[in-house]
Coordinates of C-alpha atoms in Angstrom, one line a residue:
Chain A
L1 CA 82.9 120.0 64.3
P2 CA 80.4 118.6 66.7
T3 CA 80.3 114.8 66.6
N4 CA 76.7 114.6 67.9
K5 CA 77.8 111.7 70.1
D6 CA 77.9 111.4 73.8
V7 CA 81.6 111.1 74.5
K8 CA 81.9 109.0 77.7
F9 CA 84.8 109.2 80.1
E10 CA 85.7 107.0 83.0
L11 CA 88.3 108.0 85.6
L12 CA 90.5 105.6 87.6
F13 CA 92.5 106.8 90.6
I14 CA 95.2 104.5 92.0
G15 CA 96.6 104.8 95.5
N16 CA 96.2 103.5 99.0
E17 CA 96.3 107.1 100.3
L18 CA 92.8 107.6 98.8
L19 CA 91.4 104.4 100.5
I20 CA 92.7 105.1 104.0
G21 CA 91.5 108.8 104.1
K22 CA 95.0 110.3 104.0
I23 CA 94.3 112.4 100.9
L24 CA 91.3 114.4 99.7
N25 CA 90.9 113.6 96.0
T26 CA 91.1 117.1 94.5
N27 CA 92.3 115.6 91.2
S28 CA 88.8 114.0 90.8
Q29 CA 87.0 117.3 91.0
W30 CA 89.5 119.1 88.8
L31 CA 89.4 116.5 86.0
T32 CA 85.6 116.0 86.0
R33 CA 85.2 119.8 85.8
Q34 CA 87.7 120.1 82.8
I35 CA 86.0 117.2 81.0
T36 CA 82.5 118.7 81.6
L37 CA 83.6 122.1 80.3
L38 CA 85.1 120.4 77.2
G39 CA 81.7 118.8 76.5
G40 CA 82.5 115.3 77.7
T41 CA 80.4 113.1 80.0
C42 CA 82.1 111.5 83.0
S43 CA 80.0 108.4 83.6
R44 CA 82.0 106.7 86.4
I45 CA 84.9 107.2 88.8
N46 CA 86.8 104.2 90.2
V47 CA 89.4 104.2 93.0
V48 CA 91.6 101.2 93.8
R49 CA 94.6 100.4 96.0
D50 CA 98.2 99.8 94.9
V51 CA 97.5 96.1 94.4
L52 CA 98.5 94.8 91.0
E53 CA 95.6 92.3 90.5
E54 CA 93.0 94.9 91.5
I55 CA 94.5 97.5 89.1
S56 CA 94.5 95.0 86.3
N57 CA 90.9 93.8 87.1
V58 CA 89.4 97.3 87.3
I59 CA 91.0 98.3 84.0
K60 CA 89.6 95.2 82.2
E61 CA 86.1 96.0 83.6
I62 CA 86.3 99.6 82.5
L63 CA 87.4 98.6 79.0
N64 CA 84.5 96.2 78.8
R65 CA 82.2 99.2 79.2
S66 CA 83.9 100.9 76.2
P67 CA 84.2 104.5 77.3
R68 CA 85.8 106.8 74.7
F69 CA 88.4 107.9 77.3
L70 CA 89.8 106.2 80.3
I71 CA 91.9 108.6 82.4
I72 CA 94.1 106.9 85.0
S73 CA 95.9 109.0 87.7
G74 CA 98.5 107.9 90.2
G75 CA 101.2 105.1 90.4
L76 CA 103.5 106.3 87.6
G77 CA 106.5 107.2 89.9
P78 CA 109.8 105.4 90.8
T79 CA 108.8 103.6 94.0
Y80 CA 108.0 99.9 94.4
D81 CA 104.3 100.6 94.9
D82 CA 103.9 102.6 91.7
M83 CA 102.5 99.8 89.5
T84 CA 100.0 101.4 87.2
L85 CA 101.9 100.7 84.0
E86 CA 102.4 97.0 85.0
G87 CA 98.7 96.7 85.8
L88 CA 97.8 98.3 82.5
S89 CA 100.2 96.0 80.7
L90 CA 98.6 92.9 82.3
S91 CA 95.0 94.0 81.6
I92 CA 95.5 94.7 77.9
N93 CA 98.1 92.0 77.3
Q94 CA 100.7 94.4 75.9
P95 CA 104.2 93.8 77.4
L96 CA 106.2 96.5 79.1
R97 CA 109.1 97.8 77.0
I98 CA 111.6 100.6 77.5
N99 CA 110.2 103.5 75.5
K100 CA 113.2 105.3 74.0
T101 CA 111.5 108.7 73.8
A102 CA 110.4 108.5 77.5
L103 CA 113.8 107.3 78.6
S104 CA 115.5 110.2 76.8
W105 CA 113.2 112.7 78.5
I106 CA 113.9 111.1 81.9
T107 CA 117.7 111.1 81.3
Q108 CA 117.6 114.7 80.2
K109 CA 115.5 115.7 83.2
Y110 CA 117.9 114.2 85.8
Q111 CA 120.9 115.6 83.9
E112 CA 119.4 119.1 84.1
L113 CA 118.7 118.7 87.8
Y114 CA 122.3 117.6 88.3
E115 CA 123.6 120.6 86.3
K116 CA 121.5 122.9 88.4
K117 CA 123.0 121.3 91.5
R118 CA 119.6 120.1 92.7
L119 CA 120.4 116.5 92.5
G120 CA 123.5 114.5 93.6
D121 CA 123.7 111.8 91.0
P122 CA 121.9 111.8 87.7
T123 CA 122.5 108.1 87.0
I124 CA 119.5 106.3 85.5
T125 CA 118.9 103.8 88.3
P126 CA 116.4 100.9 87.9
A127 CA 113.9 103.0 89.9
R128 CA 114.2 105.9 87.4
E129 CA 114.3 103.7 84.3
K130 CA 111.0 102.1 85.5
M131 CA 109.2 105.3 84.6
A132 CA 110.1 104.7 80.9
N133 CA 108.9 101.1 80.9
L134 CA 105.6 101.5 79.1
P135 CA 103.1 99.0 77.6
S136 CA 103.9 98.4 73.9
D137 CA 102.3 100.9 71.5
S138 CA 102.3 103.6 74.1
I139 CA 102.8 107.2 73.2
P140 CA 104.6 109.1 76.0
L141 CA 103.3 112.5 76.9
P142 CA 105.9 115.1 78.1
N143 CA 105.8 116.1 81.8
P144 CA 106.6 119.8 81.9
V145 CA 107.1 119.9 85.7
G146 CA 108.1 116.4 86.9
S147 CA 110.0 113.3 85.9
A148 CA 107.3 110.6 85.1
P149 CA 106.0 111.0 81.6
G150 CA 102.2 110.6 80.9
V151 CA 101.0 107.8 78.6
L152 CA 98.5 107.7 75.8
L153 CA 97.4 104.3 74.4
K154 CA 94.5 103.5 72.1
K155 CA 92.7 100.2 72.8
G156 CA 89.6 99.6 70.7
I157 CA 87.5 102.8 70.8
T158 CA 89.1 103.8 74.2
N159 CA 91.8 106.3 74.5
I160 CA 93.7 105.3 77.7
I161 CA 95.6 108.2 79.3
C162 CA 97.8 107.8 82.3
L163 CA 98.7 110.8 84.4
P164 CA 100.7 111.2 87.6
G165 CA 98.9 111.7 90.9
V166 CA 100.8 114.8 91.9
P167 CA 98.3 117.5 91.1
G168 CA 100.7 120.0 89.5
E169 CA 102.0 117.3 87.2
L170 CA 98.6 116.0 86.3
K171 CA 97.3 119.4 85.4
A172 CA 100.4 120.3 83.4
I173 CA 100.2 117.2 81.2
F174 CA 96.5 117.5 80.9
D175 CA 96.7 121.1 79.6
E176 CA 99.7 120.4 77.3
S177 CA 98.7 117.1 75.8
V178 CA 95.3 115.7 76.9
K179 CA 93.0 118.6 76.2
S180 CA 93.6 118.6 72.5
E181 CA 93.0 114.8 72.4
I182 CA 89.6 115.4 74.0
E183 CA 88.7 118.2 71.6
K184 CA 89.5 116.0 68.7
E185 CA 86.9 113.5 69.8
V186 CA 84.2 115.8 71.3
G187 CA 84.4 118.7 68.8
K188 CA 83.2 122.2 69.7
R189 CA 80.5 121.9 72.2
Y190 CA 79.0 124.4 74.7
F191 CA 78.2 124.0 78.4
A192 CA 76.1 126.6 80.3
E193 CA 75.4 126.7 84.0
S194 CA 73.8 128.9 86.6
N195 CA 73.3 128.6 90.4
F196 CA 71.4 130.3 93.1
F197 CA 70.5 129.7 96.8
V198 CA 67.1 129.5 98.5
K199 CA 66.4 130.2 102.1
G200 CA 63.3 129.5 104.3
I201 CA 61.9 126.4 102.5
G202 CA 62.9 122.8 102.6
E203 CA 63.9 120.7 99.6
S204 CA 60.9 118.4 99.9
S205 CA 58.5 121.3 99.6
M206 CA 60.1 122.4 96.3
A207 CA 60.4 118.9 94.8
P208 CA 57.2 119.0 92.7
A209 CA 58.2 122.5 91.3
I210 CA 61.7 121.3 90.4
E211 CA 60.3 118.3 88.5
E212 CA 57.8 120.5 86.7
V213 CA 60.4 123.1 85.5
M214 CA 62.8 120.2 84.6
K215 CA 60.2 118.5 82.4
K216 CA 59.2 121.8 80.7
S217 CA 62.8 122.7 79.9
S218 CA 63.8 119.2 78.8
P219 CA 66.2 118.2 77.2
Y220 CA 68.2 121.5 77.5
V221 CA 68.4 122.0 81.2
Y222 CA 69.3 119.7 84.1
I223 CA 68.3 121.0 87.6
K224 CA 70.0 119.7 90.7
S225 CA 69.2 120.8 94.2
H226 CA 71.8 120.6 97.0
P227 CA 70.6 120.9 100.5
K228 CA 73.3 122.6 102.6
Q229 CA 71.9 121.8 106.0
D230 CA 69.0 119.8 107.2
E231 CA 65.5 120.9 106.4
S232 CA 64.9 122.7 109.7
D233 CA 67.3 125.5 108.9
S234 CA 67.6 125.1 105.3
I235 CA 69.6 126.6 102.6
V236 CA 69.3 124.8 99.3
E237 CA 71.6 125.5 96.4
F238 CA 70.3 125.1 92.9
H239 CA 72.6 124.3 90.0
L240 CA 71.2 124.4 86.5
T241 CA 73.4 122.9 83.8
T242 CA 73.4 121.8 80.2
P243 CA 72.9 118.1 80.2
N244 CA 75.0 115.8 78.1
D245 CA 72.1 115.1 75.8
P246 CA 72.7 114.7 72.0
Q247 CA 70.0 117.3 71.4
C248 CA 72.2 119.9 73.1
F249 CA 75.4 119.1 71.2
D250 CA 74.9 121.3 68.1
K251 CA 73.3 124.2 70.0
S252 CA 74.9 127.6 70.3
K253 CA 76.2 129.1 73.5
D254 CA 73.4 131.8 73.3
F255 CA 70.7 129.2 72.8
L256 CA 71.8 127.1 75.8
E257 CA 72.3 130.1 78.1
E258 CA 68.8 131.4 77.2
K259 CA 67.3 128.0 78.1
I260 CA 69.0 128.0 81.5
K261 CA 67.9 131.6 82.1
T262 CA 64.3 130.8 81.3
A263 CA 64.3 127.7 83.5
R264 CA 65.9 129.6 86.3
E265 CA 63.3 132.4 86.1
E266 CA 60.4 129.9 86.2
L267 CA 62.0 128.0 89.1
E268 CA 62.6 131.2 91.1
S269 CA 59.1 132.4 90.5
K270 CA 57.6 129.1 91.7
I271 CA 59.9 129.0 94.7
S272 CA 58.9 132.5 95.7
K273 CA 55.2 131.6 95.5
L274 CA 55.9 128.6 97.8
G275 CA 57.4 131.0 100.4
G276 CA 61.1 130.6 99.7
T277 CA 63.6 133.5 99.5
I278 CA 66.1 133.6 96.6
I279 CA 69.5 134.7 97.7
L280 CA 72.5 134.8 95.4
K281 CA 75.2 133.7 97.8
E282 CA 75.3 131.2 100.5
Chain B
L1 CA 87.4 90.0 120.0
P2 CA 89.6 90.2 116.9
T3 CA 88.0 88.2 114.1
N4 CA 91.4 87.7 112.4
K5 CA 89.7 88.4 109.1
D6 CA 90.3 91.2 106.6
V7 CA 87.0 93.0 106.7
K8 CA 86.6 94.6 103.2
F9 CA 84.5 97.6 102.5
E10 CA 83.4 99.2 99.2
L11 CA 82.0 102.7 99.0
L12 CA 79.5 103.9 96.4
F13 CA 78.8 107.6 95.9
I14 CA 75.8 108.6 93.8
G15 CA 75.3 112.0 92.3
N16 CA 75.9 113.9 89.1
E17 CA 77.5 116.7 91.1
L18 CA 80.5 114.5 91.7
L19 CA 80.9 113.7 88.0
I20 CA 80.7 117.2 86.7
G21 CA 83.2 118.7 89.2
K22 CA 80.6 120.7 91.1
I23 CA 81.5 119.1 94.5
L24 CA 84.7 118.0 96.1
N25 CA 84.1 114.5 97.6
T26 CA 84.9 115.2 101.3
N27 CA 82.6 112.3 102.4
S28 CA 85.0 109.9 100.7
Q29 CA 88.0 111.0 102.8
W30 CA 85.9 111.1 106.0
L31 CA 84.4 107.6 105.5
T32 CA 87.7 105.9 104.5
R33 CA 89.5 107.5 107.5
Q34 CA 86.8 106.3 109.9
I35 CA 86.8 102.8 108.4
T36 CA 90.6 102.6 108.6
L37 CA 90.7 103.8 112.2
L38 CA 88.1 101.1 113.0
G39 CA 90.4 98.4 111.5
G40 CA 88.5 97.9 108.2
T41 CA 90.0 97.8 104.7
C42 CA 88.4 100.0 102.1
S43 CA 89.2 98.1 98.8
R44 CA 87.4 100.2 96.3
I45 CA 85.5 103.4 95.8
N46 CA 82.9 103.8 93.0
V47 CA 81.1 106.9 91.9
V48 CA 78.1 106.9 89.5
R49 CA 75.5 109.4 88.2
D50 CA 71.9 109.7 89.1
V51 CA 70.9 107.2 86.4
L52 CA 68.8 104.3 87.6
E53 CA 70.4 101.6 85.4
E54 CA 73.9 102.7 86.3
I55 CA 73.1 102.6 90.0
S56 CA 71.6 99.2 89.8
N57 CA 74.4 97.8 87.7
V58 CA 77.2 99.1 89.9
I59 CA 75.5 97.7 93.1
K60 CA 75.2 94.3 91.4
E61 CA 78.9 94.4 90.4
I62 CA 79.9 95.3 94.0
L63 CA 77.8 92.6 95.5
N64 CA 79.5 90.0 93.2
R65 CA 82.8 91.0 94.8
S66 CA 81.3 90.1 98.2
P67 CA 82.7 92.9 100.5
R68 CA 81.6 92.7 104.1
F69 CA 80.3 96.2 103.9
L70 CA 78.9 98.3 101.1
I71 CA 78.4 101.9 102.2
I72 CA 76.3 104.0 99.7
S73 CA 76.1 107.7 100.0
G74 CA 73.7 110.1 98.3
G75 CA 70.4 110.0 96.6
L76 CA 68.1 109.4 99.6
G77 CA 66.3 112.7 99.5
P78 CA 62.9 113.8 98.3
T79 CA 63.6 115.0 94.7
Y80 CA 63.0 113.2 91.4
D81 CA 66.7 112.5 91.0
D82 CA 67.1 110.8 94.4
M83 CA 66.9 107.2 93.2
T84 CA 69.3 105.2 95.3
L85 CA 66.7 103.1 97.0
E86 CA 65.0 102.3 93.7
G87 CA 68.4 101.4 92.2
L88 CA 69.1 99.2 95.2
S89 CA 65.7 97.6 95.1
L90 CA 66.2 96.7 91.4
S91 CA 69.7 95.3 91.9
I92 CA 68.8 92.9 94.8
N93 CA 65.3 92.2 93.5
Q94 CA 63.6 93.3 96.8
P95 CA 60.6 95.5 96.1
L96 CA 60.2 99.0 97.6
R97 CA 57.7 99.1 100.4
I98 CA 56.6 101.9 102.8
N99 CA 58.6 101.2 106.0
K100 CA 56.3 102.1 108.9
T101 CA 59.1 103.0 111.3
A102 CA 60.8 105.3 108.7
L103 CA 57.4 106.9 107.8
S104 CA 56.7 107.6 111.5
W105 CA 60.1 109.3 111.9
I106 CA 59.6 111.4 108.8
T107 CA 56.0 112.3 109.9
Q108 CA 57.3 113.3 113.3
K109 CA 60.2 115.3 111.9
Y110 CA 57.9 117.5 109.7
Q111 CA 55.4 117.9 112.5
E112 CA 58.2 119.2 114.8
L113 CA 59.4 121.6 112.1
Y114 CA 55.9 122.9 111.7
E115 CA 55.4 123.3 115.4
K116 CA 58.7 125.3 115.6
K117 CA 57.4 127.4 112.7
R118 CA 60.2 126.4 110.5
L119 CA 58.0 124.8 107.9
G120 CA 54.7 125.9 106.4
D121 CA 52.9 122.6 105.8
P122 CA 53.8 119.3 107.5
T123 CA 51.6 117.2 105.2
I124 CA 53.4 114.0 104.1
T125 CA 53.5 114.7 100.3
P126 CA 54.5 111.9 97.9
A127 CA 58.0 113.6 97.8
R128 CA 58.3 113.2 101.5
E129 CA 56.8 109.7 101.7
K130 CA 59.3 108.5 99.1
M131 CA 62.1 108.7 101.8
A132 CA 60.3 105.9 103.7
N133 CA 59.9 103.7 100.6
L134 CA 62.6 101.1 101.4
P135 CA 63.6 97.8 99.8
S136 CA 61.9 95.0 101.7
D137 CA 63.8 93.7 104.8
S138 CA 65.5 97.1 105.3
I139 CA 66.2 98.4 108.8
P140 CA 65.9 102.2 108.9
L141 CA 68.6 104.1 110.7
P142 CA 67.5 107.3 112.5
N143 CA 68.8 110.6 111.1
P144 CA 69.5 112.8 114.1
V145 CA 69.9 116.0 112.0
G146 CA 67.8 115.6 108.7
S147 CA 64.7 114.0 107.3
A148 CA 65.9 111.0 105.2
P149 CA 66.6 107.9 107.3
G150 CA 69.6 105.8 106.6
V151 CA 69.1 102.2 105.6
L152 CA 70.8 98.9 106.7
L153 CA 70.1 95.8 104.7
K154 CA 72.0 92.4 104.8
K155 CA 72.5 90.6 101.5
G156 CA 74.6 87.4 101.7
I157 CA 77.7 88.3 103.6
T158 CA 77.4 92.0 102.7
N159 CA 76.0 94.7 105.1
I160 CA 74.6 97.3 102.8
I161 CA 74.3 100.7 104.4
C162 CA 72.7 103.8 102.7
L163 CA 73.6 107.2 104.0
P164 CA 72.6 110.7 102.8
G165 CA 75.1 112.8 100.8
V166 CA 74.8 115.9 103.0
P167 CA 78.0 115.6 105.1
G168 CA 76.4 116.5 108.5
E169 CA 73.7 113.9 108.1
L170 CA 76.1 111.2 106.8
K171 CA 78.4 111.8 109.8
A172 CA 75.6 111.8 112.4
I173 CA 74.0 108.5 111.1
F174 CA 77.5 106.9 110.9
D175 CA 78.4 107.9 114.4
E176 CA 75.0 106.9 115.9
S177 CA 74.3 103.6 114.1
V178 CA 77.0 102.5 111.6
K179 CA 80.1 102.5 113.8
S180 CA 78.7 99.9 116.1
E181 CA 77.8 97.6 113.2
I182 CA 81.4 97.8 112.0
E183 CA 82.9 97.1 115.4
K184 CA 80.7 94.0 115.6
E185 CA 82.3 92.6 112.4
V186 CA 85.8 93.9 112.8
G187 CA 86.3 93.4 116.6
K188 CA 88.9 95.4 118.5
R189 CA 91.8 96.2 116.2
Y190 CA 94.6 98.8 116.4
F191 CA 95.9 101.1 113.7
A192 CA 99.2 103.0 114.1
E193 CA 100.7 105.7 111.9
S194 CA 103.4 108.2 111.7
N195 CA 104.5 110.8 109.1
F196 CA 107.5 113.0 108.4
F197 CA 108.8 115.2 105.5
V198 CA 112.1 115.1 103.6
K199 CA 113.8 117.9 101.8
G200 CA 116.7 118.0 99.4
I201 CA 116.4 114.6 97.8
G202 CA 114.1 113.2 95.1
E203 CA 111.7 110.2 95.5
S204 CA 113.6 108.2 92.9
S205 CA 116.9 108.5 94.9
M206 CA 115.2 107.1 98.0
A207 CA 113.2 104.3 96.2
P208 CA 115.7 101.5 97.0
A209 CA 115.9 102.5 100.7
I210 CA 112.1 102.6 101.0
E211 CA 111.8 99.1 99.6
E212 CA 114.6 97.8 101.9
V213 CA 113.0 99.1 105.1
M214 CA 109.6 98.0 103.9
K215 CA 110.8 94.5 103.4
K216 CA 112.5 94.4 106.7
S217 CA 109.5 95.6 108.7
S218 CA 107.0 93.4 106.8
P219 CA 104.2 92.6 107.5
Y220 CA 103.8 95.2 110.2
V221 CA 104.5 98.5 108.4
Y222 CA 103.4 99.9 105.1
I223 CA 105.5 102.9 103.8
K224 CA 104.1 105.3 101.3
S225 CA 106.0 108.3 99.9
H226 CA 104.0 111.3 98.6
P227 CA 106.1 113.7 96.5
K228 CA 104.7 117.2 97.1
Q229 CA 106.3 118.9 94.2
D230 CA 108.4 117.8 91.3
E231 CA 111.8 116.3 92.0
S232 CA 113.7 119.5 91.2
D233 CA 112.5 121.3 94.3
S234 CA 111.3 118.3 96.2
I235 CA 109.5 117.8 99.5
V236 CA 108.5 114.2 100.0
E237 CA 106.0 113.2 102.7
F238 CA 106.4 109.8 104.2
H239 CA 103.4 108.1 105.8
L240 CA 104.0 104.9 107.7
T241 CA 100.9 102.9 108.6
T242 CA 99.8 99.5 110.0
P243 CA 98.7 97.5 106.9
N244 CA 95.5 95.5 106.9
D245 CA 97.3 92.3 107.1
P246 CA 95.9 89.4 109.2
Q247 CA 99.2 89.1 111.0
C248 CA 98.6 92.6 112.4
F249 CA 95.0 92.0 113.6
D250 CA 95.7 90.6 117.0
K251 CA 98.7 92.8 117.9
S252 CA 98.6 95.4 120.6
K253 CA 98.8 99.1 120.2
D254 CA 102.2 99.2 121.8
F255 CA 103.6 96.4 119.5
L256 CA 102.3 98.2 116.3
E257 CA 103.6 101.6 117.4
E258 CA 107.0 100.2 118.2
K259 CA 107.2 98.6 114.7
I260 CA 106.3 101.9 113.1
K261 CA 108.9 103.7 115.3
T262 CA 111.7 101.3 114.4
A263 CA 110.9 101.4 110.7
R264 CA 110.8 105.2 110.8
E265 CA 114.2 105.5 112.5
E266 CA 115.8 103.1 110.0
L267 CA 114.2 105.0 107.1
E268 CA 115.3 108.4 108.5
S269 CA 118.8 107.2 109.0
K270 CA 119.1 105.8 105.4
I271 CA 117.6 109.0 104.0
S272 CA 120.1 111.2 106.0
K273 CA 123.0 109.2 104.6
L274 CA 121.7 109.7 101.1
G275 CA 121.8 113.5 101.7
G276 CA 118.2 114.2 102.6
T277 CA 117.1 116.5 105.4
I278 CA 114.3 115.3 107.7
I279 CA 111.8 117.9 108.6
L280 CA 108.7 117.4 110.7
K281 CA 106.4 119.8 109.0
E282 CA 105.8 120.7 105.4

């Protein structure tokens, strides 16, 4: 059932590699896309280094903004600079404790690897045990492909979810355990979208037309223009989407798609009159 | 001359497209890489939607943390949802005013496009004039490839720099006008790095060795391990870098490269003893 509420998400990525330009943050695009398709609203993305105080501070700030979900990615592994759980523990004042379920999963994982001769010694060393040391009241989420379990923890109205930074592990835990948590809060909600490209006219020449169609189709359509090059040799992509507006939440797929279709037709017609050429692909 | 200070940067990206998963944030990787190579420290990345209040709030929060640079990207264009300058104006309480230099650049740009027959009408419409409406005391930065000028504005110890979201425009303004501003603050500083890959041993088995080498080479080397797959079929990438530690700031290129080389050799030797195979490429 639709909740008729705007379900806000914040994302937090933890890892020096994202702040020195070593890694392209593909997890961010993947997660925001999944959340959007599920009908949630991602209102902010935060990225901090592997510094305990900075992790703990940013989590406190996010919790003060009371999103319904805080999804944290990175820093769940066995090395000295994996300190997400310690940072979370500090920020919410819930001490780290060995979680028996998480520890049994980790023990079993290393035992399996040993039996398959993919690992020399399955002993649960301090580095491995660390991955089961969760803030009190955490619910561990199984990791179908890696060692570090995910974590779910409710704090006030916020569902805090910790996922590994390794993309395959993040996606696997999200699909298996997080998606259903989101659906519980968001309900059944539809998202429609459409895009096309325009050649031969600059963004600034189309600005009044965009605003006009946007106002007319409000609150069911959001129009965003993305210039692909500078205006002198311009291709502009248009992306029409269902906004996260409460008035859209109980509408059917057909209704929302019809609104997008009408807005697109009006926009295309105005752009053609201004001298632009509609093309379907870049 | 080295300033012997840690020059902190925060980045702020503005645009719904980043929060609905439409766009992969390649600007973030590019900017953090440039800043790192110039000797700066990027301490946090923030991403918000095209919502005036959210833009203004996040800028206030960042300025309260007093970074030496705040680089903002996105929302400088001519459309209704380009509201970065309005948000900045609100957050620092400096009213928007038509900047004559910026307006003359924009006027000239559209006139040129008209003369080259790439644009129908060069009139400076309200949508185009908007791009010259800057917070008071702004210094406009020329845009060699697009229409919207960049902006430089000093507030307390923070250099606020606004750049377009279009990657080609962002890079061009950065290279032409921002790099030199950063060099003024950071001085001449070296950054060394090295990476290699390890097969046949999981991250958790190497964790104690990593910590040991890290401690021994402190404060000149930072070691980060990046598992590429789960531990059962593991390739782990190691990335050794010069940390942004004041004790590294006045060191020569040779000194820093030697420290990285020594740490790498020690780490490779320990990993080999543990049963891992060093490979140079993934």
